[in-house]
Amino acid sequence: MNIYLVGINHRTAPVAVREKVAIRIEALGEALELLRAYVPHGVILSTCNRTEVYTLTSEDGGAGAASLNFLQTHLDIPDKTLRRYIYTLEGQAAVEHLFRIACGLDSMIIGEYEVLGQVSQALEAAEKAKMVSLPIRHLFQEAIRTGRRVREETAISKNALSVSSVAVELAAKTIGHLQNCKMLVIGAGEAGRLAAKAAKDRGVSQITVVSRTRARASTLAAQLGGRPITINEMAQELNTCDLVVACAGAPHHLLGVQHIEEVMRHRPKRPMVIIDIAVPRIVAPEVAEIKNVFLYNIDDLTQISEQNRRRRQGEMEKAAKIIAAEMAEFAAWWQTLETRPVISALMKKAEAIRSTQLSKTLKKLRPLSDEERESLEAMTKSIVTKILQEPISYLKENAGSHQELAEIVSKLFSLDGKR
């Protein structure tokens, strides 16, 4: 048994491909139900940078092939296209990969906070779908704990950028400055909040927040002194805005060529900058061909994100050392998985023998008080615990170096029920 990962990310595929396999958080439950038809246990991690499936596989590699089939069949990606962009990792390589993700080292924006929450949400969704086994649960829990430790013990996330703040920085470089600019934020979630805050810090004169409902838009708008509107009211607002940051989750484009062409007819000489950081994208790529419209997507943030990476190189090295130490701990725990069934069976058999023999003995004795019975129970349990303590400790400590050890113990104590 081993951890197996199949995925696609910002290093292996452009956003045009990634958006086809992206799974919105509210759709994770449904996706996990589909995955269940292929593997009994698994976690789907889907962020703006990646979509990955974590499963357990045996020596025949069946679960790995099943994960690939799941991505291909249910996410409508041709096999040749998918195989060109995917990567697969197994064992310690898969463990290290997830640990690096949780620590913010595998993100486009090094040190970003959002990904740790996304890893937690992925585990939570899989737990809710009852798709999590002990090994996968422990893997994700340890990755989350390591992510927190790295952020506490290093400065990897100090003054950390986010995809949203980098998008605003790109907009500022494109326009020249954001002072007195009017901004439209599509999406009232965390990404929208970060984008609006970054823009406000740079001096935008007006922020309008767009969401499916006015109530949701109002919550964010109130925090920033902005104005809330619904998606249905967005067309009119586009006539006067200078900057659009799109970060809402949607299954289709919210802004198409016809929308923007109509807007630009009312402002032919006034440029508009649109940064679409949503995955899947919610602005049609063809909008970039419209005169005086400057459209960017999440992959266009690479230059600024690379500068951020260079600034955090020293902290990345510190984080890597912590990850290495935590991986060693995880590897030691993983080795105990082979002996756990044997240890459990050994303890159950010892308890059964203790209980049976104590019952026989009690029948031969005079009637005992409750206190005396409890004393005998405690004494016999203590004897069993003391006898098994060293063998169990030895099993745990040598699980990895003695592959036949568990089998020998099983035969010695007839734990397989054959004698």
CSV table of C-alpha atoms in Angstrom, one decimal:
chain,number,residue,atom,x,y,z
A,1,MET,CA,0.0,0.0,0.0
A,2,ASN,CA,1.2,3.5,-0.9
A,3,ILE,CA,0.1,7.0,-1.4
A,4,TYR,CA,-0.5,7.7,-5.1
A,5,LEU,CA,-1.1,11.1,-6.7
A,6,VAL,CA,-2.2,12.1,-10.1
A,7,GLY,CA,-2.5,15.8,-10.9
A,8,ILE,CA,-2.2,18.8,-13.2
A,9,ASN,CA,-0.9,22.2,-12.1
A,10,HIS,CA,0.3,25.6,-13.2
A,11,ARG,CA,3.8,24.2,-14.1
A,12,THR,CA,2.5,21.5,-16.4
A,13,ALA,CA,-0.5,23.1,-18.0
A,14,PRO,CA,-1.8,26.5,-19.0
A,15,VAL,CA,-5.0,27.9,-17.5
A,16,ALA,CA,-6.9,26.9,-20.7
A,17,VAL,CA,-6.3,23.3,-19.7
A,18,ARG,CA,-6.4,23.6,-16.0
A,19,GLU,CA,-9.9,25.2,-16.0
A,20,LYS,CA,-11.3,22.1,-17.7
A,21,VAL,CA,-10.3,20.0,-14.7
A,22,ALA,CA,-10.9,22.6,-12.0
A,23,ILE,CA,-13.6,21.6,-9.4
A,24,ARG,CA,-15.2,24.4,-7.4
A,25,ILE,CA,-15.4,23.9,-3.6
A,26,GLU,CA,-19.2,23.6,-3.7
A,27,ALA,CA,-18.9,20.8,-6.4
A,28,LEU,CA,-16.3,18.7,-4.5
A,29,GLY,CA,-18.9,16.5,-2.8
A,30,GLU,CA,-20.4,15.5,-6.2
A,31,ALA,CA,-16.9,14.9,-7.7
A,32,LEU,CA,-16.0,12.7,-4.7
A,33,GLU,CA,-19.1,10.6,-5.3
A,34,LEU,CA,-18.0,10.1,-8.9
A,35,LEU,CA,-14.5,9.2,-7.7
A,36,ARG,CA,-16.0,6.5,-5.4
A,37,ALA,CA,-16.9,4.5,-8.5
A,38,TYR,CA,-13.1,4.2,-9.2
A,39,VAL,CA,-11.5,4.0,-5.8
A,40,PRO,CA,-12.8,3.3,-2.3
A,41,HIS,CA,-10.8,6.1,-0.7
A,42,GLY,CA,-9.4,9.4,-2.0
A,43,VAL,CA,-9.1,13.2,-1.6
A,44,ILE,CA,-9.5,15.7,-4.4
A,45,LEU,CA,-7.5,18.9,-4.0
A,46,SER,CA,-8.5,21.6,-6.5
A,47,THR,CA,-7.2,25.2,-6.4
A,48,CYS,CA,-6.5,27.9,-9.0
A,49,ASN,CA,-3.1,26.4,-9.4
A,50,ARG,CA,-3.9,22.6,-9.5
A,51,THR,CA,-6.3,19.7,-9.5
A,52,GLU,CA,-5.0,16.6,-7.8
A,53,VAL,CA,-6.4,13.2,-6.7
A,54,TYR,CA,-4.8,11.5,-3.8
A,55,THR,CA,-5.5,7.8,-3.3
A,56,LEU,CA,-4.0,4.6,-1.9
A,57,THR,CA,-2.5,2.1,-4.4
A,58,SER,CA,-1.2,-1.5,-4.0
A,59,GLU,CA,1.7,-3.0,-5.9
A,60,ASP,CA,-0.4,-3.5,-9.1
A,61,GLY,CA,-1.0,0.3,-9.4
A,62,GLY,CA,-4.7,-0.2,-9.9
A,63,ALA,CA,-5.8,2.9,-8.0
A,64,GLY,CA,-3.4,5.1,-9.9
A,65,ALA,CA,-4.9,4.1,-13.2
A,66,ALA,CA,-8.4,4.5,-11.8
A,67,SER,CA,-7.6,8.1,-10.7
A,68,LEU,CA,-6.5,8.9,-14.2
A,69,ASN,CA,-9.6,7.3,-15.7
A,70,PHE,CA,-11.7,9.4,-13.3
A,71,LEU,CA,-10.1,12.6,-14.5
A,72,GLN,CA,-10.5,11.7,-18.1
A,73,THR,CA,-14.0,10.3,-18.1
A,74,HIS,CA,-15.8,12.7,-15.8
A,75,LEU,CA,-14.0,15.9,-16.5
A,76,ASP,CA,-14.3,15.5,-20.3
A,77,ILE,CA,-10.6,15.6,-21.2
A,78,PRO,CA,-9.3,13.6,-24.1
A,79,ASP,CA,-6.8,11.0,-23.1
A,80,LYS,CA,-4.0,12.3,-25.2
A,81,THR,CA,-4.5,15.8,-23.9
A,82,LEU,CA,-4.6,14.8,-20.3
A,83,ARG,CA,-1.5,12.6,-20.5
A,84,ARG,CA,0.5,15.4,-22.0
A,85,TYR,CA,-0.1,17.6,-18.9
A,86,ILE,CA,-0.5,15.3,-15.9
A,87,TYR,CA,2.1,14.1,-13.4
A,88,THR,CA,2.0,11.2,-11.1
A,89,LEU,CA,3.9,10.8,-7.8
A,90,GLU,CA,4.0,7.8,-5.4
A,91,GLY,CA,5.2,7.2,-1.9
A,92,GLN,CA,7.5,9.7,-0.3
A,93,ALA,CA,7.5,11.9,-3.4
A,94,ALA,CA,3.7,12.3,-3.1
A,95,VAL,CA,4.0,13.0,0.6
A,96,GLU,CA,6.7,15.7,0.0
A,97,HIS,CA,4.6,17.2,-2.8
A,98,LEU,CA,1.5,17.7,-0.5
A,99,PHE,CA,3.7,19.0,2.4
A,100,ARG,CA,5.2,21.6,0.0
A,101,ILE,CA,1.7,22.6,-1.2
A,102,ALA,CA,0.4,23.1,2.4
A,103,CYS,CA,3.5,25.2,3.2
A,104,GLY,CA,3.0,27.5,0.3
A,105,LEU,CA,6.2,26.4,-1.5
A,106,ASP,CA,4.4,24.9,-4.6
A,107,SER,CA,2.2,27.9,-5.2
A,108,MET,CA,2.6,30.4,-8.0
A,109,ILE,CA,2.8,33.0,-5.1
A,110,ILE,CA,5.3,31.6,-2.6
A,111,GLY,CA,4.1,31.7,1.0
A,112,GLU,CA,0.4,32.5,0.2
A,113,TYR,CA,-2.0,31.7,3.0
A,114,GLU,CA,-5.1,30.6,1.0
A,115,VAL,CA,-3.7,27.2,0.0
A,116,LEU,CA,-3.6,25.9,3.6
A,117,GLY,CA,-7.3,26.5,3.9
A,118,GLN,CA,-7.9,24.8,0.6
A,119,VAL,CA,-6.0,21.7,1.8
A,120,SER,CA,-8.2,21.7,4.9
A,121,GLN,CA,-11.3,22.0,2.8
A,122,ALA,CA,-10.3,19.2,0.6
A,123,LEU,CA,-9.9,16.9,3.6
A,124,GLU,CA,-13.1,18.1,5.1
A,125,ALA,CA,-15.1,17.4,1.9
A,126,ALA,CA,-13.6,13.9,1.6
A,127,GLU,CA,-14.4,13.2,5.3
A,128,LYS,CA,-18.0,14.3,4.7
A,129,ALA,CA,-18.2,12.0,1.7
A,130,LYS,CA,-16.8,9.2,3.8
A,131,MET,CA,-13.9,8.7,1.3
A,132,VAL,CA,-11.1,9.0,3.9
A,133,SER,CA,-9.1,6.1,5.4
A,134,LEU,CA,-6.6,6.4,8.2
A,135,PRO,CA,-3.5,6.7,6.0
A,136,ILE,CA,-4.9,9.5,3.8
A,137,ARG,CA,-6.4,11.3,6.8
A,138,HIS,CA,-3.1,11.2,8.7
A,139,LEU,CA,-1.3,12.4,5.5
A,140,PHE,CA,-3.5,15.5,5.1
A,141,GLN,CA,-3.5,16.2,8.9
A,142,GLU,CA,0.3,16.2,9.0
A,143,ALA,CA,0.5,18.3,5.9
A,144,ILE,CA,-1.8,20.9,7.4
A,145,ARG,CA,0.2,20.8,10.7
A,146,THR,CA,3.5,21.2,8.9
A,147,GLY,CA,2.0,24.1,6.9
A,148,ARG,CA,1.2,25.9,10.1
A,149,ARG,CA,4.5,25.1,11.7
A,150,VAL,CA,6.4,26.5,8.7
A,151,ARG,CA,4.4,29.7,8.9
A,152,GLU,CA,5.1,30.0,12.6
A,153,GLU,CA,8.8,29.2,12.5
A,154,THR,CA,9.8,31.0,9.3
A,155,ALA,CA,9.0,34.3,7.6
A,156,ILE,CA,7.8,32.6,4.4
A,157,SER,CA,4.4,34.2,4.8
A,158,LYS,CA,5.5,37.5,6.3
A,159,ASN,CA,4.0,40.4,4.3
A,160,ALA,CA,2.9,37.6,2.0
A,161,LEU,CA,1.4,38.4,-1.4
A,162,SER,CA,-1.7,36.7,-2.7
A,163,VAL,CA,-2.9,35.9,-6.2
A,164,SER,CA,-5.3,38.8,-5.7
A,165,SER,CA,-2.8,41.3,-4.6
A,166,VAL,CA,-0.4,40.4,-7.4
A,167,ALA,CA,-3.3,40.9,-9.8
A,168,VAL,CA,-3.8,44.4,-8.5
A,169,GLU,CA,0.0,45.0,-8.8
A,170,LEU,CA,-0.2,43.9,-12.5
A,171,ALA,CA,-3.1,46.3,-13.0
A,172,ALA,CA,-1.1,49.2,-11.5
A,173,LYS,CA,1.8,48.5,-13.8
A,174,THR,CA,-0.5,48.4,-16.8
A,175,ILE,CA,-2.4,51.6,-16.0
A,176,GLY,CA,0.5,53.4,-14.4
A,177,HIS,CA,-1.2,54.0,-11.1
A,178,LEU,CA,-4.6,53.3,-9.5
A,179,GLN,CA,-5.2,56.6,-7.8
A,180,ASN,CA,-8.7,57.9,-8.7
A,181,CYS,CA,-9.4,54.7,-10.7
A,182,LYS,CA,-12.8,53.0,-10.4
A,183,MET,CA,-12.7,49.3,-9.7
A,184,LEU,CA,-15.1,46.5,-10.2
A,185,VAL,CA,-14.6,43.3,-8.2
A,186,ILE,CA,-16.5,40.2,-9.4
A,187,GLY,CA,-16.7,37.9,-6.5
A,188,ALA,CA,-17.3,38.6,-2.8
A,189,GLY,CA,-15.2,35.7,-1.4
A,190,GLU,CA,-11.7,35.8,0.1
A,191,ALA,CA,-10.0,36.4,-3.2
A,192,GLY,CA,-12.4,39.3,-3.9
A,193,ARG,CA,-11.7,40.8,-0.4
A,194,LEU,CA,-7.9,40.6,-0.9
A,195,ALA,CA,-8.1,42.2,-4.3
A,196,ALA,CA,-10.3,45.0,-3.1
A,197,LYS,CA,-8.2,45.7,-0.1
A,198,ALA,CA,-5.0,45.7,-2.2
A,199,ALA,CA,-6.6,48.2,-4.6
A,200,LYS,CA,-7.9,50.4,-1.8
A,201,ASP,CA,-4.4,50.6,-0.4
A,202,ARG,CA,-3.2,51.8,-3.8
A,203,GLY,CA,-5.7,54.6,-3.8
A,204,VAL,CA,-8.6,53.6,-6.0
A,205,SER,CA,-11.4,56.1,-5.7
A,206,GLN,CA,-14.3,53.7,-5.9
A,207,ILE,CA,-14.9,50.0,-5.4
A,208,THR,CA,-18.0,48.2,-6.6
A,209,VAL,CA,-18.5,44.6,-5.4
A,210,VAL,CA,-20.4,42.2,-7.6
A,211,SER,CA,-22.0,39.0,-6.3
A,212,ARG,CA,-24.9,36.7,-7.1
A,213,THR,CA,-26.9,38.3,-4.2
A,214,ARG,CA,-26.9,41.8,-3.0
A,215,ALA,CA,-26.6,40.6,0.6
A,216,ARG,CA,-23.3,38.8,-0.1
A,217,ALA,CA,-21.9,41.8,-2.0
A,218,SER,CA,-23.0,44.1,0.8
A,219,THR,CA,-20.9,42.3,3.4
A,220,LEU,CA,-17.6,42.9,1.6
A,221,ALA,CA,-18.6,46.4,0.3
A,222,ALA,CA,-19.3,47.5,3.8
A,223,GLN,CA,-15.8,46.5,5.0
A,224,LEU,CA,-14.2,48.6,2.3
A,225,GLY,CA,-16.6,51.5,1.9
A,226,GLY,CA,-17.6,50.2,-1.5
A,227,ARG,CA,-20.9,49.7,-3.3
A,228,PRO,CA,-22.7,46.4,-3.7
A,229,ILE,CA,-24.5,45.2,-6.9
A,230,THR,CA,-25.7,42.0,-8.3
A,231,ILE,CA,-24.5,40.3,-11.5
A,232,ASN,CA,-27.6,41.5,-13.3
A,233,GLU,CA,-26.6,45.1,-12.6
A,234,MET,CA,-23.0,44.6,-13.7
A,235,ALA,CA,-23.4,45.7,-17.4
A,236,GLN,CA,-24.1,49.3,-16.5
A,237,GLU,CA,-21.3,49.5,-14.0
A,238,LEU,CA,-18.8,48.4,-16.6
A,239,ASN,CA,-19.4,51.6,-18.5
A,240,THR,CA,-17.5,53.7,-15.9
A,241,CYS,CA,-14.9,51.4,-14.4
A,242,ASP,CA,-11.2,51.4,-15.2
A,243,LEU,CA,-10.2,48.1,-13.6
A,244,VAL,CA,-12.1,44.8,-13.3
A,245,VAL,CA,-10.7,42.0,-11.1
A,246,ALA,CA,-12.7,38.8,-11.7
A,247,CYS,CA,-12.4,36.1,-9.0
A,248,ALA,CA,-15.8,34.5,-8.7
A,249,GLY,CA,-16.4,30.8,-9.2
A,250,ALA,CA,-18.8,30.2,-12.1
A,251,PRO,CA,-19.4,27.3,-14.5
A,252,HIS,CA,-19.5,29.6,-17.5
A,253,HIS,CA,-18.2,33.0,-18.7
A,254,LEU,CA,-19.8,35.9,-17.0
A,255,LEU,CA,-18.3,38.4,-19.4
A,256,GLY,CA,-18.3,37.6,-23.1
A,257,VAL,CA,-17.2,39.5,-26.2
A,258,GLN,CA,-20.6,41.0,-26.8
A,259,HIS,CA,-20.8,42.3,-23.3
A,260,ILE,CA,-17.5,44.1,-23.5
A,261,GLU,CA,-17.9,45.3,-27.1
A,262,GLU,CA,-21.2,47.0,-26.1
A,263,VAL,CA,-19.4,48.6,-23.1
A,264,MET,CA,-16.5,49.9,-25.2
A,265,ARG,CA,-18.9,51.5,-27.6
A,266,HIS,CA,-19.8,53.9,-24.8
A,267,ARG,CA,-16.2,54.6,-24.0
A,268,PRO,CA,-14.1,54.1,-27.2
A,269,LYS,CA,-11.1,56.1,-26.0
A,270,ARG,CA,-11.1,55.0,-22.3
A,271,PRO,CA,-9.1,51.8,-21.8
A,272,MET,CA,-10.2,49.0,-19.5
A,273,VAL,CA,-7.9,46.6,-17.6
A,274,ILE,CA,-9.4,43.2,-16.8
A,275,ILE,CA,-7.6,40.7,-14.6
A,276,ASP,CA,-9.3,37.3,-14.6
A,277,ILE,CA,-7.8,35.2,-11.8
A,278,ALA,CA,-10.7,32.8,-11.7
A,279,VAL,CA,-10.2,29.1,-12.6
A,280,PRO,CA,-12.2,28.3,-14.7
A,281,ARG,CA,-12.0,31.7,-16.2
A,282,ILE,CA,-15.1,33.8,-16.2
A,283,VAL,CA,-14.1,36.3,-18.9
A,284,ALA,CA,-14.0,34.9,-22.5
A,285,PRO,CA,-10.4,34.9,-23.7
A,286,GLU,CA,-11.5,36.5,-27.0
A,287,VAL,CA,-12.2,39.7,-25.1
A,288,ALA,CA,-8.4,40.4,-25.3
A,289,GLU,CA,-8.9,41.2,-29.0
A,290,ILE,CA,-11.2,44.1,-28.3
A,291,LYS,CA,-9.5,47.5,-28.8
A,292,ASN,CA,-8.5,49.3,-25.6
A,293,VAL,CA,-9.2,46.3,-23.5
A,294,PHE,CA,-6.2,44.8,-21.7
A,295,LEU,CA,-7.1,41.3,-20.5
A,296,TYR,CA,-4.9,39.2,-18.3
A,297,ASN,CA,-5.4,35.8,-16.7
A,298,ILE,CA,-3.8,34.0,-13.7
A,299,ASP,CA,-0.9,32.7,-15.8
A,300,ASP,CA,0.1,36.3,-16.7
A,301,LEU,CA,1.2,36.9,-13.0
A,302,THR,CA,4.3,34.8,-13.5
A,303,GLN,CA,6.8,37.7,-13.7
A,304,ILE,CA,5.7,39.3,-10.5
A,305,SER,CA,5.4,35.9,-8.7
A,306,GLU,CA,9.0,35.1,-9.7
A,307,GLN,CA,10.2,38.3,-8.1
A,308,ASN,CA,8.4,37.2,-4.9
A,309,ARG,CA,10.0,33.8,-5.1
A,310,ARG,CA,13.5,35.3,-5.3
A,311,ARG,CA,12.8,37.5,-2.3
A,312,ARG,CA,11.8,34.5,-0.2
A,313,GLN,CA,14.5,32.1,-1.2
A,314,GLY,CA,16.2,32.0,2.2
A,315,GLU,CA,12.9,31.3,4.0
A,316,MET,CA,12.1,28.6,1.4
A,317,GLU,CA,15.3,26.8,2.4
A,318,LYS,CA,14.3,27.0,6.1
A,319,ALA,CA,10.9,25.6,5.3
A,320,ALA,CA,12.4,22.8,3.3
A,321,LYS,CA,14.4,21.7,6.4
A,322,ILE,CA,11.2,21.6,8.5
A,323,ILE,CA,9.5,19.6,5.7
A,324,ALA,CA,12.3,17.1,5.7
A,325,ALA,CA,12.1,16.6,9.4
A,326,GLU,CA,8.3,16.2,9.3
A,327,MET,CA,8.5,13.8,6.4
A,328,ALA,CA,10.9,11.6,8.4
A,329,GLU,CA,8.3,11.5,11.2
A,330,PHE,CA,5.6,10.6,8.8
A,331,ALA,CA,7.7,7.9,7.2
A,332,ALA,CA,8.3,6.3,10.6
A,333,TRP,CA,4.5,6.4,11.3
A,334,TRP,CA,3.8,4.9,7.9
A,335,GLN,CA,6.0,1.9,8.6
A,336,THR,CA,3.9,1.0,11.6
A,337,LEU,CA,0.8,0.5,9.4
A,338,GLU,CA,2.0,-3.0,8.5
A,339,THR,CA,2.3,-4.0,12.2
A,340,ARG,CA,-0.9,-2.3,13.4
A,341,PRO,CA,-3.2,-5.3,12.5
A,342,VAL,CA,-0.9,-7.7,14.2
A,343,ILE,CA,-0.5,-5.6,17.3
A,344,SER,CA,-4.3,-5.2,17.5
A,345,ALA,CA,-4.9,-8.9,17.1
A,346,LEU,CA,-2.2,-9.7,19.7
A,347,MET,CA,-3.8,-7.3,22.2
A,348,LYS,CA,-7.3,-8.7,21.5
A,349,LYS,CA,-6.2,-12.3,21.9
A,350,ALA,CA,-4.3,-11.5,25.2
A,351,GLU,CA,-7.4,-9.8,26.5
A,352,ALA,CA,-9.6,-12.7,25.6
A,353,ILE,CA,-7.3,-15.1,27.4
A,354,ARG,CA,-7.1,-12.9,30.4
A,355,SER,CA,-10.9,-12.4,30.6
A,356,THR,CA,-11.6,-16.2,30.1
A,357,GLN,CA,-9.0,-17.3,32.8
A,358,LEU,CA,-10.2,-14.7,35.2
A,359,SER,CA,-13.8,-15.8,34.9
A,360,LYS,CA,-12.8,-19.5,35.5
A,361,THR,CA,-10.8,-18.4,38.6
A,362,LEU,CA,-13.6,-16.3,40.0
A,363,LYS,CA,-16.0,-19.3,39.8
A,364,LYS,CA,-13.6,-21.3,42.1
A,365,LEU,CA,-13.3,-18.6,44.7
A,366,ARG,CA,-15.6,-17.5,47.5
A,367,PRO,CA,-18.0,-14.6,46.5
A,368,LEU,CA,-15.9,-11.4,46.2
A,369,SER,CA,-16.9,-7.8,46.8
A,370,ASP,CA,-17.1,-5.4,44.0
A,371,GLU,CA,-13.9,-3.8,45.2
A,372,GLU,CA,-12.0,-7.1,45.2
A,373,ARG,CA,-13.3,-8.0,41.7
A,374,GLU,CA,-12.1,-4.6,40.5
A,375,SER,CA,-8.7,-5.2,42.0
A,376,LEU,CA,-8.3,-8.6,40.3
A,377,GLU,CA,-9.4,-7.0,37.0
A,378,ALA,CA,-6.8,-4.3,37.3
A,379,MET,CA,-4.1,-6.6,38.4
A,380,THR,CA,-4.6,-9.1,35.5
A,381,LYS,CA,-4.9,-6.3,32.9
A,382,SER,CA,-1.6,-4.8,34.3
A,383,ILE,CA,0.1,-8.2,34.0
A,384,VAL,CA,-1.0,-8.5,30.3
A,385,THR,CA,0.1,-5.0,29.5
A,386,LYS,CA,3.5,-5.5,31.1
A,387,ILE,CA,4.1,-8.8,29.2
A,388,LEU,CA,3.1,-7.3,25.9
A,389,GLN,CA,4.8,-3.9,26.3
A,390,GLU,CA,8.2,-4.9,25.0
A,391,PRO,CA,7.1,-7.1,22.1
A,392,ILE,CA,4.7,-4.4,20.9
A,393,SER,CA,7.4,-1.7,21.2
A,394,TYR,CA,9.8,-3.8,19.3
A,395,LEU,CA,7.2,-4.4,16.6
A,396,LYS,CA,6.6,-0.7,16.2
A,397,GLU,CA,10.3,0.3,16.2
A,398,ASN,CA,11.3,-2.4,13.7
A,399,ALA,CA,8.3,-2.4,11.4
A,400,GLY,CA,10.2,-1.0,8.5
A,401,SER,CA,13.4,-3.0,8.8
A,402,HIS,CA,11.9,-6.4,9.4
A,403,GLN,CA,9.2,-7.0,6.9
A,404,GLU,CA,8.6,-10.6,8.0
A,405,LEU,CA,8.5,-9.7,11.7
A,406,ALA,CA,4.7,-9.2,11.8
A,407,GLU,CA,4.1,-12.5,10.1
A,408,ILE,CA,6.4,-14.3,12.5
A,409,VAL,CA,4.6,-12.8,15.5
A,410,SER,CA,1.3,-13.7,14.0
A,411,LYS,CA,2.3,-17.4,13.6
A,412,LEU,CA,3.9,-17.5,17.1
A,413,PHE,CA,0.7,-16.4,18.8
A,414,SER,CA,-1.7,-18.1,16.2
A,415,LEU,CA,-3.2,-14.7,15.4
A,416,ASP,CA,-4.4,-16.0,12.0
A,417,GLY,CA,-6.7,-18.4,13.6
A,418,LYS,CA,-5.1,-21.5,12.0
A,419,ARG,CA,-4.3,-23.2,15.3
